[in-house]
PDB file of C-alpha atoms in Angstrom:
ATOM      1  CA  MET Q1137       0.000   0.000   0.000  1.00  0.00           C
ATOM      2  CA  LYS Q1138       1.056   3.519  -0.683  1.00  0.00           C
ATOM      3  CA  TYR Q1139       0.232   5.199   2.619  1.00  0.00           C
ATOM      4  CA  LYS Q1140       1.492   2.566   5.016  1.00  0.00           C
ATOM      5  CA  LYS Q1141       4.130   4.707   6.696  1.00  0.00           C
ATOM      6  CA  GLY Q1142       2.139   5.844   9.720  1.00  0.00           C
ATOM      7  CA  ILE Q1143       2.784   4.786  13.279  1.00  0.00           C
ATOM      8  CA  ASN Q1144       1.941   1.111  13.126  1.00  0.00           C
ATOM      9  CA  GLN Q1145       3.715  -0.592  15.975  1.00  0.00           C
ATOM     10  CA  ARG Q1146       2.924   0.759  19.394  1.00  0.00           C
ATOM     11  CA  HIS Q1147       5.395   0.296  22.168  1.00  0.00           C
ATOM     12  CA  ILE Q1148       4.186  -1.017  25.517  1.00  0.00           C
ATOM     13  CA  ILE Q1149       5.639   2.008  27.294  1.00  0.00           C
ATOM     14  CA  VAL Q1150       3.675   4.430  25.112  1.00  0.00           C
ATOM     15  CA  LYS Q1151       0.514   2.423  25.778  1.00  0.00           C
ATOM     16  CA  CYS Q1152       1.051   2.424  29.552  1.00  0.00           C
ATOM     17  CA  ALA Q1153       1.880   6.134  29.580  1.00  0.00           C
ATOM     18  CA  ALA Q1154      -1.324   6.892  27.655  1.00  0.00           C
ATOM     19  CA  ASP Q1155      -3.262   4.783  30.166  1.00  0.00           C
ATOM     20  CA  LYS Q1156      -1.759   6.645  33.087  1.00  0.00           C
ATOM     21  CA  PHE Q1157      -1.980  10.179  31.738  1.00  0.00           C
ATOM     22  CA  LEU Q1158      -5.420  10.078  30.127  1.00  0.00           C
ATOM     23  CA  PRO Q1159      -7.459  10.382  33.352  1.00  0.00           C
ATOM     24  CA  PHE Q1160      -5.189  13.149  34.598  1.00  0.00           C
ATOM     25  CA  ALA Q1161      -5.607  15.077  31.352  1.00  0.00           C
ATOM     26  CA  LEU Q1162      -9.385  14.744  31.572  1.00  0.00           C
ATOM     27  CA  VAL Q1163      -9.609  15.751  35.234  1.00  0.00           C
ATOM     28  CA  PHE Q1164      -7.146  18.623  34.913  1.00  0.00           C
ATOM     29  CA  GLY Q1165      -8.826  20.023  31.809  1.00  0.00           C
ATOM     30  CA  ILE Q1166     -12.298  19.828  33.302  1.00  0.00           C
ATOM     31  CA  TYR Q1167     -11.008  21.477  36.482  1.00  0.00           C
ATOM     32  CA  ILE Q1168      -9.580  24.342  34.436  1.00  0.00           C
ATOM     33  CA  ILE Q1169     -12.874  24.784  32.567  1.00  0.00           C
ATOM     34  CA  LEU Q1170     -14.943  24.723  35.760  1.00  0.00           C
ATOM     35  CA  PHE Q1171     -12.732  27.178  37.647  1.00  0.00           C
ATOM     36  CA  GLY Q1172     -12.088  29.379  34.616  1.00  0.00           C
ATOM     37  CA  THR Q1173     -13.810  32.428  36.064  1.00  0.00           C
ATOM     38  CA  VAL Q1174     -12.149  32.393  39.464  1.00  0.00           C
ATOM     39  CA  SER Q1175      -8.616  31.238  38.623  1.00  0.00           C
ATOM     40  CA  PRO Q1176      -6.028  31.440  35.861  1.00  0.00           C
ATOM     41  CA  GLY Q1177      -7.284  29.454  32.904  1.00  0.00           C
ATOM     42  CA  GLY Q1178     -10.561  29.417  31.092  1.00  0.00           C
ATOM     43  CA  GLY Q1179     -12.629  27.734  28.471  1.00  0.00           C
ATOM     44  CA  PHE Q1180     -10.163  27.670  25.599  1.00  0.00           C
ATOM     45  CA  GLN Q1181      -7.237  26.366  27.610  1.00  0.00           C
ATOM     46  CA  GLY Q1182      -9.165  23.706  29.478  1.00  0.00           C
ATOM     47  CA  GLY Q1183     -10.861  22.578  26.279  1.00  0.00           C
ATOM     48  CA  VAL Q1184      -7.535  22.061  24.557  1.00  0.00           C
ATOM     49  CA  ILE Q1185      -6.226  20.110  27.558  1.00  0.00           C
ATOM     50  CA  VAL Q1186      -9.266  17.816  27.481  1.00  0.00           C
ATOM     51  CA  ALA Q1187      -8.866  17.391  23.735  1.00  0.00           C
ATOM     52  CA  SER Q1188      -5.288  16.230  24.327  1.00  0.00           C
ATOM     53  CA  ALA Q1189      -6.879  13.120  25.872  1.00  0.00           C
ATOM     54  CA  ALA Q1190      -8.005  12.172  22.357  1.00  0.00           C
ATOM     55  CA  LEU Q1191      -4.400  12.521  21.207  1.00  0.00           C
ATOM     56  CA  LEU Q1192      -3.244  10.279  24.052  1.00  0.00           C
ATOM     57  CA  LEU Q1193      -5.844   7.718  23.012  1.00  0.00           C
ATOM     58  CA  TYR Q1194      -4.491   7.834  19.460  1.00  0.00           C
ATOM     59  CA  LEU Q1195      -0.886   7.496  20.620  1.00  0.00           C
ATOM     60  CA  GLY Q1196      -1.673   4.525  22.794  1.00  0.00           C
ATOM     61  CA  TYR Q1197      -4.192   2.576  20.755  1.00  0.00           C
ATOM     62  CA  GLY Q1198      -4.205   3.804  17.183  1.00  0.00           C
ATOM     63  CA  TYR Q1199      -6.695   5.610  15.030  1.00  0.00           C
ATOM     64  CA  LYS Q1200      -9.260   2.838  14.833  1.00  0.00           C
ATOM     65  CA  THR Q1201      -9.774   2.575  18.577  1.00  0.00           C
ATOM     66  CA  ALA Q1202      -9.753   6.341  19.039  1.00  0.00           C
ATOM     67  CA  SER Q1203     -12.370   6.905  16.358  1.00  0.00           C
ATOM     68  CA  LYS Q1204     -14.474   4.096  17.831  1.00  0.00           C
ATOM     69  CA  ALA Q1205     -14.263   5.528  21.340  1.00  0.00           C
ATOM     70  CA  LEU Q1206     -14.992   9.090  20.260  1.00  0.00           C
ATOM     71  CA  ASN Q1207     -17.816   9.468  17.782  1.00  0.00           C
ATOM     72  CA  THR Q1208     -16.650  12.206  15.453  1.00  0.00           C
ATOM     73  CA  GLU Q1209     -20.139  13.033  14.247  1.00  0.00           C
ATOM     74  CA  VAL Q1210     -21.306  13.637  17.812  1.00  0.00           C
ATOM     75  CA  LEU Q1211     -18.268  15.826  18.437  1.00  0.00           C
ATOM     76  CA  ARG Q1212     -18.977  17.857  15.306  1.00  0.00           C
ATOM     77  CA  VAL Q1213     -22.591  18.459  16.311  1.00  0.00           C
ATOM     78  CA  ASN Q1214     -21.735  19.306  19.908  1.00  0.00           C
ATOM     79  CA  GLU Q1215     -19.243  21.948  18.840  1.00  0.00           C
ATOM     80  CA  SER Q1216     -21.987  23.890  17.124  1.00  0.00           C
ATOM     81  CA  LEU Q1217     -24.166  23.299  20.181  1.00  0.00           C
ATOM     82  CA  GLY Q1218     -21.592  24.964  22.454  1.00  0.00           C
ATOM     83  CA  THR Q1219     -21.417  28.002  20.171  1.00  0.00           C
ATOM     84  CA  THR Q1220     -25.204  28.226  20.185  1.00  0.00           C
ATOM     85  CA  PHE Q1221     -25.251  28.150  23.979  1.00  0.00           C
ATOM     86  CA  TYR Q1222     -22.716  30.973  24.069  1.00  0.00           C
ATOM     87  CA  VAL Q1223     -24.845  33.106  21.780  1.00  0.00           C
ATOM     88  CA  LEU Q1224     -27.984  32.354  23.803  1.00  0.00           C
ATOM     89  CA  LEU Q1225     -26.258  33.309  27.056  1.00  0.00           C
ATOM     90  CA  GLY Q1226     -25.082  36.513  25.405  1.00  0.00           C
ATOM     91  CA  LEU Q1227     -28.623  37.231  24.265  1.00  0.00           C
ATOM     92  CA  ALA Q1228     -29.792  36.760  27.858  1.00  0.00           C
ATOM     93  CA  GLY Q1229     -28.221  40.148  28.554  1.00  0.00           C
ATOM     94  CA  ILE Q1230     -30.492  41.716  25.943  1.00  0.00           C
ATOM     95  CA  PHE Q1231     -33.548  39.974  27.364  1.00  0.00           C
ATOM     96  CA  ALA Q1232     -32.634  41.313  30.800  1.00  0.00           C
ATOM     97  CA  GLY Q1233     -32.744  44.857  29.455  1.00  0.00           C
ATOM     98  CA  ALA Q1234     -29.051  45.569  28.855  1.00  0.00           C
ATOM     99  CA  VAL Q1235     -26.572  45.031  26.002  1.00  0.00           C
ATOM    100  CA  PHE Q1236     -25.269  41.853  24.353  1.00  0.00           C
ATOM    101  CA  CYS Q1237     -23.002  39.704  26.559  1.00  0.00           C
ATOM    102  CA  ARG Q1238     -24.037  41.668  29.647  1.00  0.00           C
ATOM    103  CA  ASN Q1239     -23.506  39.821  32.896  1.00  0.00           C
ATOM    104  CA  ILE Q1240     -26.784  39.054  34.639  1.00  0.00           C
ATOM    105  CA  TRP Q1241     -27.768  36.862  37.578  1.00  0.00           C
ATOM    106  CA  TYR Q1242     -24.648  38.003  39.421  1.00  0.00           C
ATOM    107  CA  ASN Q1243     -23.816  38.163  43.106  1.00  0.00           C
ATOM    108  CA  ILE Q1244     -25.344  34.805  44.007  1.00  0.00           C
ATOM    109  CA  GLY Q1245     -22.525  33.715  46.267  1.00  0.00           C
ATOM    110  CA  PRO Q1246     -19.453  34.957  48.097  1.00  0.00           C
ATOM    111  CA  VAL Q1247     -16.640  36.327  45.947  1.00  0.00           C
ATOM    112  CA  GLY Q1248     -14.404  33.525  44.743  1.00  0.00           C
ATOM    113  CA  ASN Q1249     -16.993  30.781  44.822  1.00  0.00           C
ATOM    114  CA  LEU Q1250     -17.469  28.544  41.813  1.00  0.00           C
ATOM    115  CA  ILE Q1251     -20.831  30.009  40.850  1.00  0.00           C
ATOM    116  CA  SER Q1252     -20.733  33.582  42.011  1.00  0.00           C
ATOM    117  CA  ALA Q1253     -20.099  35.641  38.892  1.00  0.00           C
ATOM    118  CA  GLY Q1254     -23.383  35.264  37.057  1.00  0.00           C
ATOM    119  CA  THR Q1255     -23.809  34.220  33.451  1.00  0.00           C
ATOM    120  CA  ILE Q1256     -20.176  34.756  32.469  1.00  0.00           C
ATOM    121  CA  THR Q1257     -19.384  31.528  34.324  1.00  0.00           C
ATOM    122  CA  PHE Q1258     -21.749  29.609  32.090  1.00  0.00           C
ATOM    123  CA  MET Q1259     -20.471  31.416  29.026  1.00  0.00           C
ATOM    124  CA  GLY Q1260     -17.043  30.129  29.972  1.00  0.00           C
ATOM    125  CA  TYR Q1261     -18.428  26.614  30.268  1.00  0.00           C
ATOM    126  CA  ALA Q1262     -20.038  26.923  26.832  1.00  0.00           C
ATOM    127  CA  VAL Q1263     -16.753  28.045  25.282  1.00  0.00           C
ATOM    128  CA  GLY Q1264     -14.927  25.201  27.018  1.00  0.00           C
ATOM    129  CA  TYR Q1265     -17.392  22.610  25.750  1.00  0.00           C
ATOM    130  CA  LYS Q1266     -17.201  23.999  22.254  1.00  0.00           C
ATOM    131  CA  VAL Q1267     -13.382  24.026  22.165  1.00  0.00           C
ATOM    132  CA  LEU Q1268     -13.218  20.541  23.701  1.00  0.00           C
ATOM    133  CA  CYS Q1269     -15.427  19.062  20.985  1.00  0.00           C
ATOM    134  CA  GLY Q1270     -13.959  21.121  18.176  1.00  0.00           C
ATOM    135  CA  VAL Q1271     -10.291  20.434  18.856  1.00  0.00           C
ATOM    136  CA  ALA Q1272     -10.908  16.734  19.513  1.00  0.00           C
ATOM    137  CA  PHE Q1273     -12.799  16.530  16.213  1.00  0.00           C
ATOM    138  CA  LEU Q1274     -10.015  18.379  14.392  1.00  0.00           C
ATOM    139  CA  LEU Q1275      -7.359  16.087  15.867  1.00  0.00           C
ATOM    140  CA  LEU Q1276      -9.238  12.928  14.890  1.00  0.00           C
ATOM    141  CA  LEU Q1277      -9.934  14.347  11.437  1.00  0.00           C
ATOM    142  CA  MET Q1278      -6.279  15.058  10.753  1.00  0.00           C
ATOM    143  CA  LEU Q1279      -5.004  11.853  12.356  1.00  0.00           C
ATOM    144  CA  GLY Q1280      -7.333   9.949  10.043  1.00  0.00           C
ATOM    145  CA  LEU Q1281      -5.016  10.961   7.213  1.00  0.00           C
ATOM    146  CA  LEU Q1282      -2.099   9.228   8.948  1.00  0.00           C
ATOM    147  CA  ALA Q1283      -4.007   5.967   9.318  1.00  0.00           C
ATOM    148  CA  PRO Q1284      -2.853   3.527   6.638  1.00  0.00           C
ATOM    149  CA  GLY Q1285      -5.407   2.768   3.953  1.00  0.00           C
ATOM    150  CA  GLY Q1286      -8.046   5.191   5.173  1.00  0.00           C
ATOM    151  CA  GLU Q1287     -10.251   4.202   8.083  1.00  0.00           C
ATOM    152  CA  GLU Q1288     -10.921   0.594   7.254  1.00  0.00           C
ATOM    153  CA  ASP Q1289      -7.872  -1.545   7.902  1.00  0.00           C
ATOM    154  CA  GLU Q1290      -5.291  -0.899  10.539  1.00  0.00           C
ATOM    155  CA  ALA Q1291      -3.089  -3.242  12.472  1.00  0.00           C
TER     156      ALA Q1291
ATOM    157  CA  MET E 209      23.912  44.757 -10.073  1.00  0.00           C
ATOM    158  CA  LYS E 210      26.477  46.897  -8.326  1.00  0.00           C
ATOM    159  CA  ALA E 211      24.072  49.838  -8.025  1.00  0.00           C
ATOM    160  CA  ASN E 212      21.526  47.514  -6.455  1.00  0.00           C
ATOM    161  CA  LYS E 213      24.023  46.376  -3.842  1.00  0.00           C
ATOM    162  CA  ILE E 214      25.006  49.949  -3.051  1.00  0.00           C
ATOM    163  CA  ILE E 215      21.363  50.975  -2.636  1.00  0.00           C
ATOM    164  CA  THR E 216      20.694  47.999  -0.362  1.00  0.00           C
ATOM    165  CA  LEU E 217      23.717  48.749   1.797  1.00  0.00           C
ATOM    166  CA  CYS E 218      22.815  52.427   2.037  1.00  0.00           C
ATOM    167  CA  SER E 219      19.238  51.682   3.086  1.00  0.00           C
ATOM    168  CA  LEU E 220      20.449  49.141   5.638  1.00  0.00           C
ATOM    169  CA  ALA E 221      22.859  51.697   7.047  1.00  0.00           C
ATOM    170  CA  VAL E 222      20.066  54.269   7.290  1.00  0.00           C
ATOM    171  CA  LEU E 223      17.850  51.739   9.041  1.00  0.00           C
ATOM    172  CA  LEU E 224      20.624  50.833  11.484  1.00  0.00           C
ATOM    173  CA  PHE E 225      21.309  54.490  12.246  1.00  0.00           C
ATOM    174  CA  ALA E 226      17.616  55.234  12.755  1.00  0.00           C
ATOM    175  CA  SER E 227      17.098  52.260  15.057  1.00  0.00           C
ATOM    176  CA  VAL E 228      20.177  53.055  17.158  1.00  0.00           C
ATOM    177  CA  TYR E 229      19.115  56.704  17.391  1.00  0.00           C
ATOM    178  CA  GLY E 230      15.602  55.643  18.400  1.00  0.00           C
ATOM    179  CA  LEU E 231      16.925  53.292  21.040  1.00  0.00           C
ATOM    180  CA  VAL E 232      19.136  56.017  22.547  1.00  0.00           C
ATOM    181  CA  TYR E 233      16.249  58.492  22.452  1.00  0.00           C
ATOM    182  CA  ALA E 234      13.903  56.016  24.143  1.00  0.00           C
ATOM    183  CA  TRP E 235      16.523  55.201  26.760  1.00  0.00           C
ATOM    184  CA  LYS E 236      17.094  58.847  27.666  1.00  0.00           C
ATOM    185  CA  ASN E 237      13.923  60.831  27.101  1.00  0.00           C
ATOM    186  CA  LEU E 238      10.809  58.662  27.216  1.00  0.00           C
ATOM    187  CA  PRO E 239       8.906  58.627  30.501  1.00  0.00           C
ATOM    188  CA  THR E 240       8.475  55.304  32.261  1.00  0.00           C
ATOM    189  CA  THR E 241       5.025  53.803  31.957  1.00  0.00           C
ATOM    190  CA  TYR E 242       2.947  52.240  34.680  1.00  0.00           C
ATOM    191  CA  ASP E 243       4.606  49.121  36.043  1.00  0.00           C
ATOM    192  CA  GLY E 244       2.679  48.606  39.254  1.00  0.00           C
ATOM    193  CA  THR E 245       5.520  49.253  41.683  1.00  0.00           C
ATOM    194  CA  LYS E 246       3.700  51.980  43.615  1.00  0.00           C
ATOM    195  CA  THR E 247       0.325  50.254  43.764  1.00  0.00           C
ATOM    196  CA  ASP E 248      -0.801  47.799  46.397  1.00  0.00           C
ATOM    197  CA  VAL E 249      -3.238  45.951  44.191  1.00  0.00           C
ATOM    198  CA  GLN E 250      -4.374  43.534  46.847  1.00  0.00           C
ATOM    199  CA  GLU E 251      -5.256  46.320  49.258  1.00  0.00           C
ATOM    200  CA  LEU E 252      -7.087  48.157  46.471  1.00  0.00           C
ATOM    201  CA  TYR E 253      -8.955  44.981  45.610  1.00  0.00           C
ATOM    202  CA  ASN E 254      -9.982  44.367  49.194  1.00  0.00           C
ATOM    203  CA  ASN E 255     -11.289  47.891  49.799  1.00  0.00           C
ATOM    204  CA  ARG E 256     -12.448  48.725  46.332  1.00  0.00           C
ATOM    205  CA  GLU E 257     -15.554  50.382  47.706  1.00  0.00           C
ATOM    206  CA  ASN E 258     -13.617  52.678  50.047  1.00  0.00           C
ATOM    207  CA  ALA E 259     -10.658  53.489  47.802  1.00  0.00           C
ATOM    208  CA  SER E 260     -10.264  57.222  47.444  1.00  0.00           C
ATOM    209  CA  GLU E 261      -9.936  59.068  44.177  1.00  0.00           C
ATOM    210  CA  ASP E 262      -6.339  60.151  44.841  1.00  0.00           C
ATOM    211  CA  LYS E 263      -5.390  56.506  45.165  1.00  0.00           C
ATOM    212  CA  ILE E 264      -6.785  55.931  41.705  1.00  0.00           C
ATOM    213  CA  ALA E 265      -4.739  58.864  40.456  1.00  0.00           C
ATOM    214  CA  GLU E 266      -1.641  57.539  42.211  1.00  0.00           C
ATOM    215  CA  ALA E 267      -2.036  54.190  40.536  1.00  0.00           C
ATOM    216  CA  ASP E 268      -1.494  55.919  37.174  1.00  0.00           C
ATOM    217  CA  GLY E 269      -3.313  53.597  34.856  1.00  0.00           C
ATOM    218  CA  ALA E 270      -6.221  51.477  33.910  1.00  0.00           C
ATOM    219  CA  ALA E 271      -5.506  48.688  36.395  1.00  0.00           C
ATOM    220  CA  ALA E 272      -6.680  50.417  39.547  1.00  0.00           C
ATOM    221  CA  VAL E 273      -9.637  52.022  37.816  1.00  0.00           C
ATOM    222  CA  ILE E 274     -10.738  48.644  36.533  1.00  0.00           C
ATOM    223  CA  VAL E 275     -10.280  46.998  39.913  1.00  0.00           C
ATOM    224  CA  ASN E 276     -12.204  49.779  41.629  1.00  0.00           C
ATOM    225  CA  LYS E 277     -15.020  50.283  39.197  1.00  0.00           C
ATOM    226  CA  ASN E 278     -15.476  46.729  38.003  1.00  0.00           C
ATOM    227  CA  LEU E 279     -17.982  45.664  40.573  1.00  0.00           C
ATOM    228  CA  LYS E 280     -20.136  48.699  39.936  1.00  0.00           C
ATOM    229  CA  GLU E 281     -19.932  48.518  36.147  1.00  0.00           C
ATOM    230  CA  ALA E 282     -19.947  44.818  35.329  1.00  0.00           C
ATOM    231  CA  TYR E 283     -21.287  43.243  38.505  1.00  0.00           C
ATOM    232  CA  ALA E 284     -18.669  40.498  38.179  1.00  0.00           C
ATOM    233  CA  ALA E 285     -16.565  39.197  41.007  1.00  0.00           C
ATOM    234  CA  ASN E 286     -13.641  38.321  38.741  1.00  0.00           C
ATOM    235  CA  ASP E 287     -12.126  41.118  36.679  1.00  0.00           C
ATOM    236  CA  VAL E 288     -10.482  39.099  33.934  1.00  0.00           C
ATOM    237  CA  ALA E 289     -13.532  36.927  33.361  1.00  0.00           C
ATOM    238  CA  SER E 290     -15.715  40.014  33.189  1.00  0.00           C
ATOM    239  CA  ILE E 291     -13.388  41.507  30.565  1.00  0.00           C
ATOM    240  CA  VAL E 292     -13.248  38.356  28.458  1.00  0.00           C
ATOM    241  CA  PHE E 293     -16.945  37.522  28.552  1.00  0.00           C
ATOM    242  CA  ASP E 294     -18.647  40.838  29.289  1.00  0.00           C
ATOM    243  CA  PHE E 295     -16.721  43.867  28.022  1.00  0.00           C
ATOM    244  CA  ARG E 296     -15.130  41.943  25.169  1.00  0.00           C
ATOM    245  CA  GLY E 297     -17.879  39.413  24.634  1.00  0.00           C
ATOM    246  CA  TYR E 298     -17.941  40.056  20.909  1.00  0.00           C
ATOM    247  CA  ASP E 299     -14.237  39.222  20.774  1.00  0.00           C
ATOM    248  CA  THR E 300     -14.763  35.844  22.403  1.00  0.00           C
ATOM    249  CA  LEU E 301     -17.715  35.226  20.094  1.00  0.00           C
ATOM    250  CA  GLY E 302     -15.501  35.969  17.101  1.00  0.00           C
ATOM    251  CA  GLU E 303     -12.799  33.625  18.365  1.00  0.00           C
ATOM    252  CA  SER E 304     -15.381  30.876  18.742  1.00  0.00           C
ATOM    253  CA  PHE E 305     -16.585  31.421  15.199  1.00  0.00           C
ATOM    254  CA  ILE E 306     -13.016  31.446  13.887  1.00  0.00           C
ATOM    255  CA  LEU E 307     -12.494  27.977  15.358  1.00  0.00           C
ATOM    256  CA  LEU E 308     -15.854  26.811  14.016  1.00  0.00           C
ATOM    257  CA  THR E 309     -15.063  28.073  10.518  1.00  0.00           C
ATOM    258  CA  ALA E 310     -11.562  26.609  10.520  1.00  0.00           C
ATOM    259  CA  ILE E 311     -12.860  23.198  11.562  1.00  0.00           C
ATOM    260  CA  ALA E 312     -15.648  23.266   8.980  1.00  0.00           C
ATOM    261  CA  GLY E 313     -13.161  24.165   6.240  1.00  0.00           C
ATOM    262  CA  SER E 314     -10.675  21.481   7.192  1.00  0.00           C
ATOM    263  CA  PHE E 315     -13.534  18.965   7.406  1.00  0.00           C
ATOM    264  CA  VAL E 316     -14.494  19.703   3.813  1.00  0.00           C
ATOM    265  CA  ILE E 317     -10.908  19.515   2.542  1.00  0.00           C
ATOM    266  CA  VAL E 318      -9.999  16.337   4.428  1.00  0.00           C
ATOM    267  CA  SER E 319     -13.175  14.482   3.474  1.00  0.00           C
ATOM    268  CA  ARG E 320     -12.561  15.251  -0.201  1.00  0.00           C
ATOM    269  CA  LEU E 321      -8.950  14.094   0.209  1.00  0.00           C
ATOM    270  CA  LYS E 322     -10.138  10.832   1.758  1.00  0.00           C
ATOM    271  CA  ASP E 323     -12.529  10.190  -1.142  1.00  0.00           C
ATOM    272  CA  HIS E 324      -9.691  10.839  -3.576  1.00  0.00           C
ATOM    273  CA  ARG E 325      -7.443   8.357  -1.757  1.00  0.00           C
ATOM    274  CA  LYS E 326     -10.123   5.680  -1.770  1.00  0.00           C
ATOM    275  CA  GLU E 327     -10.487   6.044  -5.526  1.00  0.00           C
ATOM    276  CA  GLU E 328      -6.714   5.761  -5.970  1.00  0.00           C
ATOM    277  CA  ASP E 329      -6.503   2.636  -3.835  1.00  0.00           C
ATOM    278  CA  SER E 330      -9.338   0.945  -5.711  1.00  0.00           C
ATOM    279  CA  HIS E 331      -7.572   1.718  -9.007  1.00  0.00           C
ATOM    280  CA  GLU E 332      -4.339   0.204  -7.705  1.00  0.00           C
ATOM    281  CA  VAL E 333      -6.014  -3.011  -6.608  1.00  0.00           C
TER     282      VAL E 333
END
């Protein structure tokens, strides 16, 4: 075959490292998304960290397993869903009688709490969800080109 | 060819002279901008309601004004989050749409590439 120069043989150490680091990547990325409004970090950064879990899955188990575990169609739809949620939360400012992206429903907890800053917290979550799905979809899309012989047959 | 080289060297020399002159001028004459050395940001943040106007003037910049006025203007507990999602909400929206557009475009290109490869492989076999 012409395109059979991808990463075919996976070393046991790479597999074990992917096993060990994947839960940490997921937990750390989701932590950064959740605490984006009260700590350094935010939606974009945490989303990219979570999407690196898809890359770890590819490195450890190959494209076939990664594309089976993560449904790319679902990821593609959910990315648009996150963007829609962001726009709706921005429009909530208009419905509350102010301008677009205005922060409403604020001051519902002590300063520094997880949910204390109003709708901008949830806007951050929407951006994180969108970036998570989008970057994971982009990674799987581009790694599909490296898979030998398309998506059908891989060792 | 020789005239070209001479012109290039002359323009490079002029550029070098201008940059060195600008560096010396900036080193000697330009006033220092706000670097936060005279401002106790934490104290300002803790008493942002009671901070006096001369403290804002002493801070010499946007930082103290933002810290002081943020709660009244944006109603957000966190300043940076309020800037990213409230004051510059359109910017974040545009970034989101940039990512969406880039992914849609690469999806189209890569799916066409995959179809092309499948055709090639079937021809080979």
